[in-house]
PDB file of C-alpha atoms in Angstrom:
ATOM      1  CA  UNK A   6     123.008 113.555  88.308  1.00  0.00           C
ATOM      2  CA  UNK A   7     120.962 110.855  84.956  1.00  0.00           C
ATOM      3  CA  UNK A   8     122.836 112.670  82.400  1.00  0.00           C
ATOM      4  CA  UNK A   9     126.253 111.823  83.611  1.00  0.00           C
ATOM      5  CA  UNK A  10     124.273 108.310  84.503  1.00  0.00           C
ATOM      6  CA  UNK A  11     123.386 108.401  80.479  1.00  0.00           C
ATOM      7  CA  UNK A  12     126.064 109.122  79.333  1.00  0.00           C
ATOM      8  CA  UNK A  13     127.840 105.677  80.145  1.00  0.00           C
ATOM      9  CA  UNK A  14     128.131 102.801  77.624  1.00  0.00           C
ATOM     10  CA  UNK A  15     125.942 100.464  79.144  1.00  0.00           C
ATOM     11  CA  UNK A  16     121.979  99.889  77.593  1.00  0.00           C
ATOM     12  CA  UNK A  17     120.067 101.225  80.089  1.00  0.00           C
ATOM     13  CA  UNK A  18     118.394 104.144  79.978  1.00  0.00           C
ATOM     14  CA  UNK A  19     117.425 106.969  83.763  1.00  0.00           C
ATOM     15  CA  UNK A  20     114.746 108.742  83.562  1.00  0.00           C
ATOM     16  CA  UNK A  21     112.694 110.774  86.152  1.00  0.00           C
ATOM     17  CA  UNK A  22     109.589 112.156  85.935  1.00  0.00           C
ATOM     18  CA  UNK A  23     107.816 114.183  88.509  1.00  0.00           C
ATOM     19  CA  UNK A  24     104.683 115.745  89.553  1.00  0.00           C
ATOM     20  CA  UNK A  25     102.825 117.458  92.234  1.00  0.00           C
ATOM     21  CA  UNK A  26     100.240 116.082  92.622  1.00  0.00           C
ATOM     22  CA  UNK A  27     100.661 111.900  92.091  1.00  0.00           C
ATOM     23  CA  UNK A  28     103.742 109.035  92.219  1.00  0.00           C
ATOM     24  CA  UNK A  29     104.045 105.966  90.333  1.00  0.00           C
ATOM     25  CA  UNK A  30     105.078 103.592  93.292  1.00  0.00           C
ATOM     26  CA  UNK A  31     105.957  99.422  92.514  1.00  0.00           C
ATOM     27  CA  UNK A  32     102.575  98.883  91.152  1.00  0.00           C
ATOM     28  CA  UNK A  33     100.318 101.569  92.241  1.00  0.00           C
ATOM     29  CA  UNK A  34     100.226 105.518  91.248  1.00  0.00           C
ATOM     30  CA  UNK A  35      98.987 107.344  94.708  1.00  0.00           C
ATOM     31  CA  UNK A  36      97.533 110.867  94.226  1.00  0.00           C
ATOM     32  CA  UNK A  37      95.898 113.417  95.042  1.00  0.00           C
ATOM     33  CA  UNK A  38      92.781 114.121  94.087  1.00  0.00           C
ATOM     34  CA  UNK A  39      90.341 117.126  96.186  1.00  0.00           C
ATOM     35  CA  UNK A  40      91.926 116.961  99.695  1.00  0.00           C
ATOM     36  CA  UNK A  41      91.623 113.506  99.579  1.00  0.00           C
ATOM     37  CA  UNK A  42      94.813 110.600  97.805  1.00  0.00           C
ATOM     38  CA  UNK A  43      93.888 108.406  95.672  1.00  0.00           C
ATOM     39  CA  UNK A  44      95.014 105.364  93.831  1.00  0.00           C
ATOM     40  CA  UNK A  45      95.138 103.153  91.271  1.00  0.00           C
ATOM     41  CA  UNK A  46      96.736 100.503  89.477  1.00  0.00           C
ATOM     42  CA  UNK A  47     100.038 100.649  87.268  1.00  0.00           C
ATOM     43  CA  UNK A  48     102.449  99.437  84.908  1.00  0.00           C
ATOM     44  CA  UNK A  49     105.088 101.649  83.268  1.00  0.00           C
ATOM     45  CA  UNK A  50     104.500 102.129  79.382  1.00  0.00           C
ATOM     46  CA  UNK A  51     107.136  99.629  78.712  1.00  0.00           C
ATOM     47  CA  UNK A  52     105.288  96.984  80.261  1.00  0.00           C
ATOM     48  CA  UNK A  53     104.393  94.542  77.085  1.00  0.00           C
ATOM     49  CA  UNK A  54     101.649  92.681  80.028  1.00  0.00           C
ATOM     50  CA  UNK A  55     101.535  89.693  78.163  1.00  0.00           C
ATOM     51  CA  UNK A  56      98.427  86.915  78.669  1.00  0.00           C
ATOM     52  CA  UNK A  57      98.860  83.518  78.976  1.00  0.00           C
ATOM     53  CA  UNK A  58      96.282  81.882  76.157  1.00  0.00           C
ATOM     54  CA  UNK A  59      93.906  79.775  77.390  1.00  0.00           C
ATOM     55  CA  UNK A  60      94.996  76.756  74.640  1.00  0.00           C
ATOM     56  CA  UNK A  61      98.477  76.611  76.024  1.00  0.00           C
ATOM     57  CA  UNK A  62      99.576  73.818  77.748  1.00  0.00           C
ATOM     58  CA  UNK A  63      99.888  75.066  81.602  1.00  0.00           C
ATOM     59  CA  UNK A  64      97.875  73.396  84.689  1.00  0.00           C
ATOM     60  CA  UNK A  65      93.935  74.118  84.494  1.00  0.00           C
ATOM     61  CA  UNK A  66      94.456  75.490  87.739  1.00  0.00           C
ATOM     62  CA  UNK A  67      96.662  77.896  87.051  1.00  0.00           C
ATOM     63  CA  UNK A  68      94.453  78.983  83.730  1.00  0.00           C
ATOM     64  CA  UNK A  69      91.459  79.239  86.352  1.00  0.00           C
ATOM     65  CA  UNK A  70      93.567  80.897  89.024  1.00  0.00           C
ATOM     66  CA  UNK A  71      94.719  83.751  86.829  1.00  0.00           C
ATOM     67  CA  UNK A  72      91.904  86.421  86.387  1.00  0.00           C
ATOM     68  CA  UNK A  73      90.121  85.235  89.106  1.00  0.00           C
ATOM     69  CA  UNK A  74      93.768  87.186  90.830  1.00  0.00           C
ATOM     70  CA  UNK A  75      93.978  90.021  88.130  1.00  0.00           C
ATOM     71  CA  UNK A  76      90.747  90.960  89.216  1.00  0.00           C
ATOM     72  CA  UNK A  77      91.403  90.594  93.118  1.00  0.00           C
ATOM     73  CA  UNK A  78      94.347  93.027  92.112  1.00  0.00           C
ATOM     74  CA  UNK A  79      91.905  95.828  90.584  1.00  0.00           C
ATOM     75  CA  UNK A  80      89.307  95.096  92.857  1.00  0.00           C
ATOM     76  CA  UNK A  81      91.810  95.989  95.626  1.00  0.00           C
ATOM     77  CA  UNK A  82      94.050  98.455  94.036  1.00  0.00           C
ATOM     78  CA  UNK A  83      91.725 100.891  93.206  1.00  0.00           C
ATOM     79  CA  UNK A  84      90.378 103.554  95.905  1.00  0.00           C
ATOM     80  CA  UNK A  85      87.656 104.719  93.125  1.00  0.00           C
ATOM     81  CA  UNK A  86      85.064 101.782  91.373  1.00  0.00           C
ATOM     82  CA  UNK A  87      84.711 103.692  87.870  1.00  0.00           C
ATOM     83  CA  UNK A  88      88.397 103.079  87.558  1.00  0.00           C
ATOM     84  CA  UNK A  89      88.589  99.802  88.963  1.00  0.00           C
ATOM     85  CA  UNK A  90      84.766  98.458  86.258  1.00  0.00           C
ATOM     86  CA  UNK A  91      86.806 100.235  82.999  1.00  0.00           C
ATOM     87  CA  UNK A  92      90.397  98.044  84.080  1.00  0.00           C
ATOM     88  CA  UNK A  93      88.529  95.071  84.473  1.00  0.00           C
ATOM     89  CA  UNK A  94      86.641  95.890  81.318  1.00  0.00           C
ATOM     90  CA  UNK A  95      89.962  96.043  79.560  1.00  0.00           C
ATOM     91  CA  UNK A  96      91.353  93.185  81.716  1.00  0.00           C
ATOM     92  CA  UNK A  97      88.100  91.436  80.495  1.00  0.00           C
ATOM     93  CA  UNK A  98      88.469  92.308  76.839  1.00  0.00           C
ATOM     94  CA  UNK A  99      92.160  90.698  76.735  1.00  0.00           C
ATOM     95  CA  UNK A 100      91.687  87.846  78.309  1.00  0.00           C
ATOM     96  CA  UNK A 101      88.679  87.435  75.195  1.00  0.00           C
ATOM     97  CA  UNK A 102      90.937  87.729  73.207  1.00  0.00           C
ATOM     98  CA  UNK A 103      94.449  85.171  74.463  1.00  0.00           C
ATOM     99  CA  UNK A 104      91.166  82.372  74.201  1.00  0.00           C
ATOM    100  CA  UNK A 105      89.485  82.640  76.912  1.00  0.00           C
ATOM    101  CA  UNK A 106      85.359  82.249  77.797  1.00  0.00           C
ATOM    102  CA  UNK A 107      83.371  84.854  78.520  1.00  0.00           C
ATOM    103  CA  UNK A 108      81.298  82.104  80.845  1.00  0.00           C
ATOM    104  CA  UNK A 109      84.488  81.536  82.884  1.00  0.00           C
ATOM    105  CA  UNK A 110      85.431  85.488  82.432  1.00  0.00           C
ATOM    106  CA  UNK A 111      82.601  85.364  84.283  1.00  0.00           C
ATOM    107  CA  UNK A 112      82.908  83.217  86.446  1.00  0.00           C
ATOM    108  CA  UNK A 113      86.507  84.363  87.900  1.00  0.00           C
ATOM    109  CA  UNK A 114      85.083  87.945  88.449  1.00  0.00           C
ATOM    110  CA  UNK A 115      82.119  86.808  90.956  1.00  0.00           C
ATOM    111  CA  UNK A 116      85.146  84.722  92.617  1.00  0.00           C
ATOM    112  CA  UNK A 117      87.366  87.656  92.736  1.00  0.00           C
ATOM    113  CA  UNK A 118      83.824  90.281  94.566  1.00  0.00           C
ATOM    114  CA  UNK A 119      83.599  87.502  96.329  1.00  0.00           C
ATOM    115  CA  UNK A 120      87.278  87.416  97.783  1.00  0.00           C
ATOM    116  CA  UNK A 121      87.148  90.653  98.211  1.00  0.00           C
ATOM    117  CA  UNK A 122      84.005  91.156  99.956  1.00  0.00           C
ATOM    118  CA  UNK A 123      85.460  88.483 102.676  1.00  0.00           C
ATOM    119  CA  UNK A 124      88.231  90.302 103.551  1.00  0.00           C
ATOM    120  CA  UNK A 125      86.721  93.240 103.897  1.00  0.00           C
ATOM    121  CA  UNK A 126      84.420  91.889 106.716  1.00  0.00           C
ATOM    122  CA  UNK A 127      87.876  90.546 108.893  1.00  0.00           C
ATOM    123  CA  UNK A 128      88.901  94.365 107.437  1.00  0.00           C
ATOM    124  CA  UNK A 129      86.961  96.514 109.693  1.00  0.00           C
ATOM    125  CA  UNK A 130      88.902  99.565 108.051  1.00  0.00           C
ATOM    126  CA  UNK A 131      85.233 101.409 106.710  1.00  0.00           C
ATOM    127  CA  UNK A 132      85.836 103.849 104.145  1.00  0.00           C
ATOM    128  CA  UNK A 133      89.385 104.450 104.498  1.00  0.00           C
ATOM    129  CA  UNK A 134      93.178 103.549 102.857  1.00  0.00           C
ATOM    130  CA  UNK A 135      95.444 103.621 105.785  1.00  0.00           C
ATOM    131  CA  UNK A 136      98.534 106.066 105.166  1.00  0.00           C
ATOM    132  CA  UNK A 137     100.601 106.222 107.485  1.00  0.00           C
ATOM    133  CA  UNK A 138     101.715 109.726 106.580  1.00  0.00           C
ATOM    134  CA  UNK A 139     100.987 113.065 107.925  1.00  0.00           C
ATOM    135  CA  UNK A 140      98.514 115.692 104.953  1.00  0.00           C
ATOM    136  CA  UNK A 141      97.734 118.704 104.108  1.00  0.00           C
ATOM    137  CA  UNK A 142      97.605 120.243 100.277  1.00  0.00           C
ATOM    138  CA  UNK A 143      98.903 123.512 101.828  1.00  0.00           C
ATOM    139  CA  UNK A 144     101.490 121.361 103.599  1.00  0.00           C
ATOM    140  CA  UNK A 145     105.329 122.659 103.412  1.00  0.00           C
ATOM    141  CA  UNK A 146     108.655 122.402 101.439  1.00  0.00           C
ATOM    142  CA  UNK A 147     109.209 119.067 102.420  1.00  0.00           C
ATOM    143  CA  UNK A 148     106.195 117.960 100.886  1.00  0.00           C
ATOM    144  CA  UNK A 149     105.626 119.367  97.651  1.00  0.00           C
ATOM    145  CA  UNK A 150     106.726 117.313  95.639  1.00  0.00           C
ATOM    146  CA  UNK A 151     105.299 114.168  96.154  1.00  0.00           C
TER     147      UNK A 151
END
């Protein structure tokens, strides 16, 4: 079927990836690690990841809030603290390259950590990722490919 779709006269090309240990869903990569399910941010290889330059003529409040929201997204969408820190460092470097000051980014990171911590107080789920699906590594054939 994939071959048939790609043979149509269109510039759109379809790809198909399979894995028994991970799946990319929207902006998350969900993966199996031991007997646990983990998650981290995912972006397509074709994603250009353009970042608004600090000297753009967009409203100041927008330019101040973008790093905060990106840091919050990284902190919320990672089950592994070390992966989150690597992604935060990468985002920090990209923003500095686009003219953001280190002081403003440190402030944005502090605000993001505070926001995530405040939300966790109201959602006391402990150290869990809520995933409404039965899971066991030796599950039947219907669940062999994640």
